[in-house]
Amino acid sequence: MRRVVESNGRPAIAPALIAERWPRPHGRQRMDVQPIEERTMSGLTIYGDVLSRTDRVLWLANELGLEYEHRPVSLAQGGTRTPEMLALNPNGHIPVIVSDGQPLYESMAINLFLARKHGGPLAPSGLSEEAQVLQWTFWVVTEVEPYVARALRNVGAMPGDPVNLELVAEQLARLKPPLTVLDDHLASRPYLLSDRFTVADLNVAAVLSWTALVGFDMSTHSRVAAWLTGCLSRPSVPRKSLPGA
Ligand SMILES: N[C@@H](CCC(=O)N[C@@H](CS)C(=O)NCC(=O)O)C(=O)O
């Protein structure tokens, strides 16, 4: 099988190969993941599978050097709808964290909260940087993530999901205008805010990390491609194990 492996070890797959890569019917084990290194303790518990938006929270926690307990929640087995999980997030979604006894959901809110709480170079310093972090985070969830998510839902990656490669191609085409905005922005700076990696880069890169799995051709956005490769090569990025990878 033709397969490109990104420098971070993730496979990049063309849409035409997706049906081959994730043939139907799916076995549950196809979405199983190798747990990332679990560390005992703590004031922070992260609920959710690495093959979900939980990846961005795990990445941030690793990046901040936090000790945490990771509790995988299986999407395939309805793990988000158990009484325990619904008590933490009545929407029935992951990720969820409990930080010093306080439950919190919404992946980007979690990341902004943790960055702010723990500070350091990842966090915005001052109001202007905070505004930019918010701008890029809202930007990626509104201008980019809906298309990536719709594409992912139509490549048959999850049991019961449709395979509609025409729809996938349509969603990928919609990604081009926002990615051109990002590409232009990166023409004059190495990272979104300036010259250091921040939670803004992490939030945007975490969403864009999924584009490789739906076959988006990033070569037309070379600055984004280089920046994304750099972000996803950081040792703190949680490893995902995909079928056959
Ligand atoms: N806006 C939410 C979306 C959360 C979400 O939709 N999570 C998905 C996994 S990526 C989920 O839990 N799906 C399970 C379900 O809908 O039953 C966030 O960013 O946290």
PDB file of C-alpha atoms and ligand atoms in Angstrom:
ATOM      1  CA  MET A   1       0.000   0.000   0.000  1.00  0.00           C
ATOM      2  CA  ARG A   2       1.252   3.473  -0.863  1.00  0.00           C
ATOM      3  CA  ARG A   3       1.674   5.352   2.347  1.00  0.00           C
ATOM      4  CA  VAL A   4       3.456   8.503   3.323  1.00  0.00           C
ATOM      5  CA  VAL A   5       4.706   8.700   6.864  1.00  0.00           C
ATOM      6  CA  GLU A   6       5.040  12.164   8.285  1.00  0.00           C
ATOM      7  CA  SER A   7       8.081  13.057  10.335  1.00  0.00           C
ATOM      8  CA  ASN A   8       5.976  12.675  13.482  1.00  0.00           C
ATOM      9  CA  GLY A   9       5.193   9.092  12.570  1.00  0.00           C
ATOM     10  CA  ARG A  10       1.607   9.691  11.517  1.00  0.00           C
ATOM     11  CA  PRO A  11       0.517   8.282   8.206  1.00  0.00           C
ATOM     12  CA  ALA A  12      -0.754  10.639   5.547  1.00  0.00           C
ATOM     13  CA  ILE A  13      -3.386   8.981   3.441  1.00  0.00           C
ATOM     14  CA  ALA A  14      -4.970  10.026   0.189  1.00  0.00           C
ATOM     15  CA  PRO A  15      -8.785   9.920   0.242  1.00  0.00           C
ATOM     16  CA  ALA A  16      -8.847   7.225  -2.401  1.00  0.00           C
ATOM     17  CA  LEU A  17      -6.912   4.967  -0.067  1.00  0.00           C
ATOM     18  CA  ILE A  18      -9.048   5.546   2.967  1.00  0.00           C
ATOM     19  CA  ALA A  19     -11.642   2.915   2.183  1.00  0.00           C
ATOM     20  CA  GLU A  20      -8.791   0.470   1.726  1.00  0.00           C
ATOM     21  CA  ARG A  21      -7.135   1.587   4.922  1.00  0.00           C
ATOM     22  CA  TRP A  22     -10.286   1.476   7.024  1.00  0.00           C
ATOM     23  CA  PRO A  23     -12.297  -1.236   5.301  1.00  0.00           C
ATOM     24  CA  ARG A  24     -15.820  -1.775   6.499  1.00  0.00           C
ATOM     25  CA  PRO A  25     -17.230  -3.261   8.610  1.00  0.00           C
ATOM     26  CA  HIS A  26     -14.982  -1.861  11.267  1.00  0.00           C
ATOM     27  CA  GLY A  27     -13.741  -3.806  14.165  1.00  0.00           C
ATOM     28  CA  ARG A  28     -13.714  -1.899  17.410  1.00  0.00           C
ATOM     29  CA  GLN A  29     -10.057  -2.629  17.754  1.00  0.00           C
ATOM     30  CA  ARG A  30      -9.427  -0.395  14.755  1.00  0.00           C
ATOM     31  CA  MET A  31      -9.812   2.683  16.940  1.00  0.00           C
ATOM     32  CA  ASP A  32      -7.890   1.256  19.859  1.00  0.00           C
ATOM     33  CA  VAL A  33      -4.871   3.291  20.767  1.00  0.00           C
ATOM     34  CA  GLN A  34      -1.676   2.698  22.550  1.00  0.00           C
ATOM     35  CA  PRO A  35      -2.002   4.622  25.783  1.00  0.00           C
ATOM     36  CA  ILE A  36       0.497   7.391  26.081  1.00  0.00           C
ATOM     37  CA  GLU A  37       2.787   7.276  29.026  1.00  0.00           C
ATOM     38  CA  GLU A  38       0.635   7.386  32.112  1.00  0.00           C
ATOM     39  CA  ARG A  39       1.900   9.174  35.123  1.00  0.00           C
ATOM     40  CA  THR A  40       0.557   8.571  38.563  1.00  0.00           C
ATOM     41  CA  MET A  41      -1.080  11.243  40.673  1.00  0.00           C
ATOM     42  CA  SER A  42      -2.783  14.001  40.865  1.00  0.00           C
ATOM     43  CA  GLY A  43      -4.646  17.228  40.758  1.00  0.00           C
ATOM     44  CA  LEU A  44      -5.387  16.666  37.092  1.00  0.00           C
ATOM     45  CA  THR A  45      -7.343  13.884  35.424  1.00  0.00           C
ATOM     46  CA  ILE A  46      -7.861  13.865  31.647  1.00  0.00           C
ATOM     47  CA  TYR A  47     -10.727  11.794  30.264  1.00  0.00           C
ATOM     48  CA  GLY A  48     -10.817  10.792  26.624  1.00  0.00           C
ATOM     49  CA  ASP A  49      -9.239   8.789  23.810  1.00  0.00           C
ATOM     50  CA  VAL A  50      -6.137  10.075  22.124  1.00  0.00           C
ATOM     51  CA  LEU A  51      -7.949   9.527  18.803  1.00  0.00           C
ATOM     52  CA  SER A  52     -10.284  12.413  19.552  1.00  0.00           C
ATOM     53  CA  ARG A  53     -10.089  16.087  20.498  1.00  0.00           C
ATOM     54  CA  THR A  54      -8.536  14.812  23.738  1.00  0.00           C
ATOM     55  CA  ASP A  55      -5.251  14.728  21.799  1.00  0.00           C
ATOM     56  CA  ARG A  56      -4.878  18.498  22.112  1.00  0.00           C
ATOM     57  CA  VAL A  57      -5.367  18.431  25.889  1.00  0.00           C
ATOM     58  CA  LEU A  58      -2.880  15.589  26.352  1.00  0.00           C
ATOM     59  CA  TRP A  59      -0.440  17.478  24.160  1.00  0.00           C
ATOM     60  CA  LEU A  60      -0.769  20.636  26.214  1.00  0.00           C
ATOM     61  CA  ALA A  61      -0.441  18.786  29.517  1.00  0.00           C
ATOM     62  CA  ASN A  62       2.728  17.092  28.204  1.00  0.00           C
ATOM     63  CA  GLU A  63       4.015  20.391  26.892  1.00  0.00           C
ATOM     64  CA  LEU A  64       3.499  21.993  30.308  1.00  0.00           C
ATOM     65  CA  GLY A  65       5.218  19.037  31.984  1.00  0.00           C
ATOM     66  CA  LEU A  66       2.182  18.346  34.138  1.00  0.00           C
ATOM     67  CA  GLU A  67       1.672  15.143  36.002  1.00  0.00           C
ATOM     68  CA  TYR A  68      -1.786  13.810  35.318  1.00  0.00           C
ATOM     69  CA  GLU A  69      -3.921  10.737  35.238  1.00  0.00           C
ATOM     70  CA  HIS A  70      -5.185   9.801  31.783  1.00  0.00           C
ATOM     71  CA  ARG A  71      -8.451   7.866  31.707  1.00  0.00           C
ATOM     72  CA  PRO A  72      -9.172   6.643  28.166  1.00  0.00           C
ATOM     73  CA  VAL A  73     -12.864   6.796  27.252  1.00  0.00           C
ATOM     74  CA  SER A  74     -13.880   4.631  24.327  1.00  0.00           C
ATOM     75  CA  LEU A  75     -15.960   6.468  21.735  1.00  0.00           C
ATOM     76  CA  ALA A  76     -16.694   3.188  19.950  1.00  0.00           C
ATOM     77  CA  GLN A  77     -18.204   1.694  23.085  1.00  0.00           C
ATOM     78  CA  GLY A  78     -20.309   4.697  24.065  1.00  0.00           C
ATOM     79  CA  GLY A  79     -17.969   5.553  26.898  1.00  0.00           C
ATOM     80  CA  THR A  80     -18.918   9.238  26.823  1.00  0.00           C
ATOM     81  CA  ARG A  81     -22.512   8.392  27.845  1.00  0.00           C
ATOM     82  CA  THR A  82     -21.913   6.531  31.083  1.00  0.00           C
ATOM     83  CA  PRO A  83     -23.436   8.077  34.217  1.00  0.00           C
ATOM     84  CA  GLU A  84     -19.935   8.989  35.439  1.00  0.00           C
ATOM     85  CA  MET A  85     -19.079  10.782  32.208  1.00  0.00           C
ATOM     86  CA  LEU A  86     -22.455  12.483  31.851  1.00  0.00           C
ATOM     87  CA  ALA A  87     -22.055  13.829  35.369  1.00  0.00           C
ATOM     88  CA  LEU A  88     -18.809  15.456  34.245  1.00  0.00           C
ATOM     89  CA  ASN A  89     -20.071  16.559  30.828  1.00  0.00           C
ATOM     90  CA  PRO A  90     -23.813  16.349  30.212  1.00  0.00           C
ATOM     91  CA  ASN A  91     -23.143  16.854  26.485  1.00  0.00           C
ATOM     92  CA  GLY A  92     -21.727  13.331  26.409  1.00  0.00           C
ATOM     93  CA  HIS A  93     -18.483  14.441  24.796  1.00  0.00           C
ATOM     94  CA  ILE A  94     -14.783  14.177  25.436  1.00  0.00           C
ATOM     95  CA  PRO A  95     -12.383  15.603  26.409  1.00  0.00           C
ATOM     96  CA  VAL A  96     -13.195  16.392  29.991  1.00  0.00           C
ATOM     97  CA  ILE A  97     -10.756  17.214  32.743  1.00  0.00           C
ATOM     98  CA  VAL A  98     -11.016  17.402  36.484  1.00  0.00           C
ATOM     99  CA  SER A  99      -8.509  19.909  37.795  1.00  0.00           C
ATOM    100  CA  ASP A 100      -8.176  20.114  41.548  1.00  0.00           C
ATOM    101  CA  GLY A 101     -11.738  18.841  41.833  1.00  0.00           C
ATOM    102  CA  GLN A 102     -13.186  21.160  39.180  1.00  0.00           C
ATOM    103  CA  PRO A 103     -14.656  19.485  36.092  1.00  0.00           C
ATOM    104  CA  LEU A 104     -14.245  21.304  32.796  1.00  0.00           C
ATOM    105  CA  TYR A 105     -15.230  20.422  29.241  1.00  0.00           C
ATOM    106  CA  GLU A 106     -14.671  21.970  25.796  1.00  0.00           C
ATOM    107  CA  SER A 107     -11.191  21.131  24.580  1.00  0.00           C
ATOM    108  CA  MET A 108     -10.105  24.665  23.743  1.00  0.00           C
ATOM    109  CA  ALA A 109     -11.457  26.083  26.999  1.00  0.00           C
ATOM    110  CA  ILE A 110      -9.496  23.379  28.804  1.00  0.00           C
ATOM    111  CA  ASN A 111      -6.298  24.287  26.975  1.00  0.00           C
ATOM    112  CA  LEU A 112      -6.699  28.011  27.557  1.00  0.00           C
ATOM    113  CA  PHE A 113      -7.416  27.336  31.217  1.00  0.00           C
ATOM    114  CA  LEU A 114      -4.426  25.034  31.719  1.00  0.00           C
ATOM    115  CA  ALA A 115      -2.069  27.390  29.891  1.00  0.00           C
ATOM    116  CA  ARG A 116      -3.242  30.303  31.984  1.00  0.00           C
ATOM    117  CA  LYS A 117      -3.133  28.304  35.212  1.00  0.00           C
ATOM    118  CA  HIS A 118       0.388  26.995  34.717  1.00  0.00           C
ATOM    119  CA  GLY A 119       1.885  29.924  32.852  1.00  0.00           C
ATOM    120  CA  GLY A 120       5.332  29.778  31.301  1.00  0.00           C
ATOM    121  CA  PRO A 121       6.252  30.508  27.687  1.00  0.00           C
ATOM    122  CA  LEU A 122       3.222  28.655  26.312  1.00  0.00           C
ATOM    123  CA  ALA A 123       0.853  31.088  27.949  1.00  0.00           C
ATOM    124  CA  PRO A 124       0.101  34.577  26.670  1.00  0.00           C
ATOM    125  CA  SER A 125       1.990  37.332  28.416  1.00  0.00           C
ATOM    126  CA  GLY A 126      -0.251  40.324  28.648  1.00  0.00           C
ATOM    127  CA  LEU A 127      -3.532  41.404  27.136  1.00  0.00           C
ATOM    128  CA  SER A 128      -2.364  41.749  23.557  1.00  0.00           C
ATOM    129  CA  GLU A 129      -1.002  38.205  23.403  1.00  0.00           C
ATOM    130  CA  GLU A 130      -4.082  36.913  25.177  1.00  0.00           C
ATOM    131  CA  ALA A 131      -6.245  38.498  22.504  1.00  0.00           C
ATOM    132  CA  GLN A 132      -4.178  36.852  19.783  1.00  0.00           C
ATOM    133  CA  VAL A 133      -4.396  33.456  21.484  1.00  0.00           C
ATOM    134  CA  LEU A 134      -8.168  33.835  21.643  1.00  0.00           C
ATOM    135  CA  GLN A 135      -8.301  35.020  18.051  1.00  0.00           C
ATOM    136  CA  TRP A 136      -6.412  32.013  16.669  1.00  0.00           C
ATOM    137  CA  THR A 137      -8.245  29.559  18.893  1.00  0.00           C
ATOM    138  CA  PHE A 138     -11.677  30.860  17.879  1.00  0.00           C
ATOM    139  CA  TRP A 139     -10.471  31.062  14.304  1.00  0.00           C
ATOM    140  CA  VAL A 140      -9.465  27.437  14.128  1.00  0.00           C
ATOM    141  CA  VAL A 141     -12.650  26.116  15.745  1.00  0.00           C
ATOM    142  CA  THR A 142     -14.915  28.197  13.514  1.00  0.00           C
ATOM    143  CA  GLU A 143     -13.029  28.600  10.221  1.00  0.00           C
ATOM    144  CA  VAL A 144     -11.204  25.277  10.029  1.00  0.00           C
ATOM    145  CA  GLU A 145     -12.393  22.565  12.402  1.00  0.00           C
ATOM    146  CA  PRO A 146     -15.928  22.148  10.982  1.00  0.00           C
ATOM    147  CA  TYR A 147     -14.507  21.188   7.574  1.00  0.00           C
ATOM    148  CA  VAL A 148     -11.859  18.893   8.998  1.00  0.00           C
ATOM    149  CA  ALA A 149     -14.427  17.215  11.254  1.00  0.00           C
ATOM    150  CA  ARG A 150     -16.952  16.757   8.442  1.00  0.00           C
ATOM    151  CA  ALA A 151     -14.257  15.279   6.232  1.00  0.00           C
ATOM    152  CA  LEU A 152     -13.165  12.905   8.996  1.00  0.00           C
ATOM    153  CA  ARG A 153     -16.730  11.803   9.610  1.00  0.00           C
ATOM    154  CA  ASN A 154     -17.041  10.842   5.951  1.00  0.00           C
ATOM    155  CA  VAL A 155     -13.969   8.690   5.531  1.00  0.00           C
ATOM    156  CA  GLY A 156     -15.451   5.797   7.463  1.00  0.00           C
ATOM    157  CA  ALA A 157     -12.975   6.059  10.300  1.00  0.00           C
ATOM    158  CA  MET A 158     -15.533   5.182  12.972  1.00  0.00           C
ATOM    159  CA  PRO A 159     -17.955   2.271  13.057  1.00  0.00           C
ATOM    160  CA  GLY A 160     -21.150   3.267  11.278  1.00  0.00           C
ATOM    161  CA  ASP A 161     -19.636   6.352   9.644  1.00  0.00           C
ATOM    162  CA  PRO A 162     -20.339   6.835   5.942  1.00  0.00           C
ATOM    163  CA  VAL A 163     -17.654   6.804   3.265  1.00  0.00           C
ATOM    164  CA  ASN A 164     -18.369   9.749   0.984  1.00  0.00           C
ATOM    165  CA  LEU A 165     -15.182  10.791  -0.728  1.00  0.00           C
ATOM    166  CA  GLU A 166     -16.958  13.425  -2.809  1.00  0.00           C
ATOM    167  CA  LEU A 167     -18.078  15.180   0.349  1.00  0.00           C
ATOM    168  CA  VAL A 168     -14.568  14.810   1.776  1.00  0.00           C
ATOM    169  CA  ALA A 169     -13.096  16.530  -1.300  1.00  0.00           C
ATOM    170  CA  GLU A 170     -15.682  19.327  -0.954  1.00  0.00           C
ATOM    171  CA  GLN A 171     -14.699  19.915   2.684  1.00  0.00           C
ATOM    172  CA  LEU A 172     -11.008  19.899   1.825  1.00  0.00           C
ATOM    173  CA  ALA A 173     -11.592  22.555  -0.836  1.00  0.00           C
ATOM    174  CA  ARG A 174     -13.213  24.724   1.832  1.00  0.00           C
ATOM    175  CA  LEU A 175     -10.064  24.537   3.902  1.00  0.00           C
ATOM    176  CA  LYS A 176      -8.012  26.371   1.301  1.00  0.00           C
ATOM    177  CA  PRO A 177      -9.122  29.984   1.980  1.00  0.00           C
ATOM    178  CA  PRO A 178      -8.500  29.881   5.755  1.00  0.00           C
ATOM    179  CA  LEU A 179      -5.220  28.066   5.256  1.00  0.00           C
ATOM    180  CA  THR A 180      -4.140  30.774   2.833  1.00  0.00           C
ATOM    181  CA  VAL A 181      -4.799  33.296   5.599  1.00  0.00           C
ATOM    182  CA  LEU A 182      -2.605  31.274   7.931  1.00  0.00           C
ATOM    183  CA  ASP A 183       0.073  30.835   5.261  1.00  0.00           C
ATOM    184  CA  ASP A 184       0.234  34.598   4.700  1.00  0.00           C
ATOM    185  CA  HIS A 185       0.404  35.214   8.441  1.00  0.00           C
ATOM    186  CA  LEU A 186       3.377  32.876   8.754  1.00  0.00           C
ATOM    187  CA  ALA A 187       5.276  34.748   6.035  1.00  0.00           C
ATOM    188  CA  SER A 188       6.662  37.191   8.576  1.00  0.00           C
ATOM    189  CA  ARG A 189       6.938  35.131  11.768  1.00  0.00           C
ATOM    190  CA  PRO A 190       7.846  31.547  12.688  1.00  0.00           C
ATOM    191  CA  TYR A 191       4.957  31.090  15.122  1.00  0.00           C
ATOM    192  CA  LEU A 192       1.472  32.516  15.357  1.00  0.00           C
ATOM    193  CA  LEU A 193       2.237  35.134  17.990  1.00  0.00           C
ATOM    194  CA  SER A 194       5.872  35.799  17.127  1.00  0.00           C
ATOM    195  CA  ASP A 195       9.005  33.842  17.744  1.00  0.00           C
ATOM    196  CA  ARG A 196       7.929  31.302  20.339  1.00  0.00           C
ATOM    197  CA  PHE A 197       5.589  28.294  20.381  1.00  0.00           C
ATOM    198  CA  THR A 198       2.474  29.082  22.404  1.00  0.00           C
ATOM    199  CA  VAL A 199      -0.889  27.555  23.176  1.00  0.00           C
ATOM    200  CA  ALA A 200      -2.179  29.314  20.045  1.00  0.00           C
ATOM    201  CA  ASP A 201       0.168  27.244  17.874  1.00  0.00           C
ATOM    202  CA  LEU A 202      -0.765  24.103  19.767  1.00  0.00           C
ATOM    203  CA  ASN A 203      -4.513  24.649  19.401  1.00  0.00           C
ATOM    204  CA  VAL A 204      -4.304  25.404  15.691  1.00  0.00           C
ATOM    205  CA  ALA A 205      -1.784  22.640  14.939  1.00  0.00           C
ATOM    206  CA  ALA A 206      -3.850  20.086  16.860  1.00  0.00           C
ATOM    207  CA  VAL A 207      -6.829  20.735  14.600  1.00  0.00           C
ATOM    208  CA  LEU A 208      -4.691  20.743  11.459  1.00  0.00           C
ATOM    209  CA  SER A 209      -2.989  17.501  12.508  1.00  0.00           C
ATOM    210  CA  TRP A 210      -6.115  15.667  11.343  1.00  0.00           C
ATOM    211  CA  THR A 211      -5.823  16.993   7.787  1.00  0.00           C
ATOM    212  CA  ALA A 212      -3.155  14.394   6.991  1.00  0.00           C
ATOM    213  CA  LEU A 213      -5.664  11.648   7.743  1.00  0.00           C
ATOM    214  CA  VAL A 214      -8.154  12.953   5.220  1.00  0.00           C
ATOM    215  CA  GLY A 215      -5.605  13.467   2.485  1.00  0.00           C
ATOM    216  CA  PHE A 216      -5.386  17.257   2.412  1.00  0.00           C
ATOM    217  CA  ASP A 217      -2.536  18.321   0.149  1.00  0.00           C
ATOM    218  CA  MET A 218      -0.632  20.796   2.304  1.00  0.00           C
ATOM    219  CA  SER A 219       2.031  21.414  -0.352  1.00  0.00           C
ATOM    220  CA  THR A 220      -0.010  24.321  -1.713  1.00  0.00           C
ATOM    221  CA  HIS A 221       0.450  26.013   1.689  1.00  0.00           C
ATOM    222  CA  SER A 222       4.160  25.531   2.174  1.00  0.00           C
ATOM    223  CA  ARG A 223       4.592  27.811   5.183  1.00  0.00           C
ATOM    224  CA  VAL A 224       1.739  26.122   7.007  1.00  0.00           C
ATOM    225  CA  ALA A 225       3.214  22.746   6.069  1.00  0.00           C
ATOM    226  CA  ALA A 226       6.648  23.635   7.487  1.00  0.00           C
ATOM    227  CA  TRP A 227       5.200  25.211  10.635  1.00  0.00           C
ATOM    228  CA  LEU A 228       2.843  22.243  11.169  1.00  0.00           C
ATOM    229  CA  THR A 229       5.627  19.707  10.733  1.00  0.00           C
ATOM    230  CA  GLY A 230       7.664  21.603  13.321  1.00  0.00           C
ATOM    231  CA  CYS A 231       4.775  21.723  15.777  1.00  0.00           C
ATOM    232  CA  LEU A 232       3.875  18.063  15.346  1.00  0.00           C
ATOM    233  CA  SER A 233       7.506  16.995  15.723  1.00  0.00           C
ATOM    234  CA  ARG A 234       7.620  18.218  19.290  1.00  0.00           C
ATOM    235  CA  PRO A 235       8.258  15.329  21.702  1.00  0.00           C
ATOM    236  CA  SER A 236       5.169  16.259  23.722  1.00  0.00           C
ATOM    237  CA  VAL A 237       2.764  15.338  20.910  1.00  0.00           C
ATOM    238  CA  PRO A 238       0.832  12.233  21.953  1.00  0.00           C
ATOM    239  CA  ARG A 239       1.409   9.312  19.632  1.00  0.00           C
ATOM    240  CA  LYS A 240      -1.589   7.831  17.918  1.00  0.00           C
ATOM    241  CA  SER A 241      -1.557   4.295  16.684  1.00  0.00           C
ATOM    242  CA  LEU A 242      -3.690   3.812  13.616  1.00  0.00           C
ATOM    243  CA  PRO A 243      -4.618   0.527  12.021  1.00  0.00           C
ATOM    244  CA  GLY A 244      -1.608  -0.876  10.219  1.00  0.00           C
ATOM    245  CA  ALA A 245       0.582   2.064  11.152  1.00  0.00           C
TER     246      ALA A 245
HETATM  247  N1  LIG B   1     -16.549  21.305  21.089  1.00  0.00           N
HETATM  248  C1  LIG B   1     -16.220  20.119  21.812  1.00  0.00           C
HETATM  249  C2  LIG B   1     -16.506  18.906  20.930  1.00  0.00           C
HETATM  250  C3  LIG B   1     -16.321  17.606  21.699  1.00  0.00           C
HETATM  251  C4  LIG B   1     -16.655  16.407  20.841  1.00  0.00           C
HETATM  252  O1  LIG B   1     -17.520  16.455  19.950  1.00  0.00           O
HETATM  253  N2  LIG B   1     -15.983  15.308  21.124  1.00  0.00           N
HETATM  254  C5  LIG B   1     -16.222  14.093  20.387  1.00  0.00           C
HETATM  255  C6  LIG B   1     -14.916  13.362  20.190  1.00  0.00           C
HETATM  256  S1  LIG B   1     -13.742  14.310  19.291  1.00  0.00           S
HETATM  257  C7  LIG B   1     -17.125  13.189  21.211  1.00  0.00           C
HETATM  258  O2  LIG B   1     -17.026  13.153  22.405  1.00  0.00           O
HETATM  259  N3  LIG B   1     -18.008  12.432  20.569  1.00  0.00           N
HETATM  260  C8  LIG B   1     -18.805  11.464  21.255  1.00  0.00           C
HETATM  261  C9  LIG B   1     -20.246  11.567  20.970  1.00  0.00           C
HETATM  262  O3  LIG B   1     -20.673  12.517  20.307  1.00  0.00           O
HETATM  263  O4  LIG B   1     -20.958  10.651  21.426  1.00  0.00           O
HETATM  264  C10 LIG B   1     -14.753  20.160  22.255  1.00  0.00           C
HETATM  265  O5  LIG B   1     -13.955  20.790  21.544  1.00  0.00           O
HETATM  266  O6  LIG B   1     -14.414  19.610  23.291  1.00  0.00           O
END
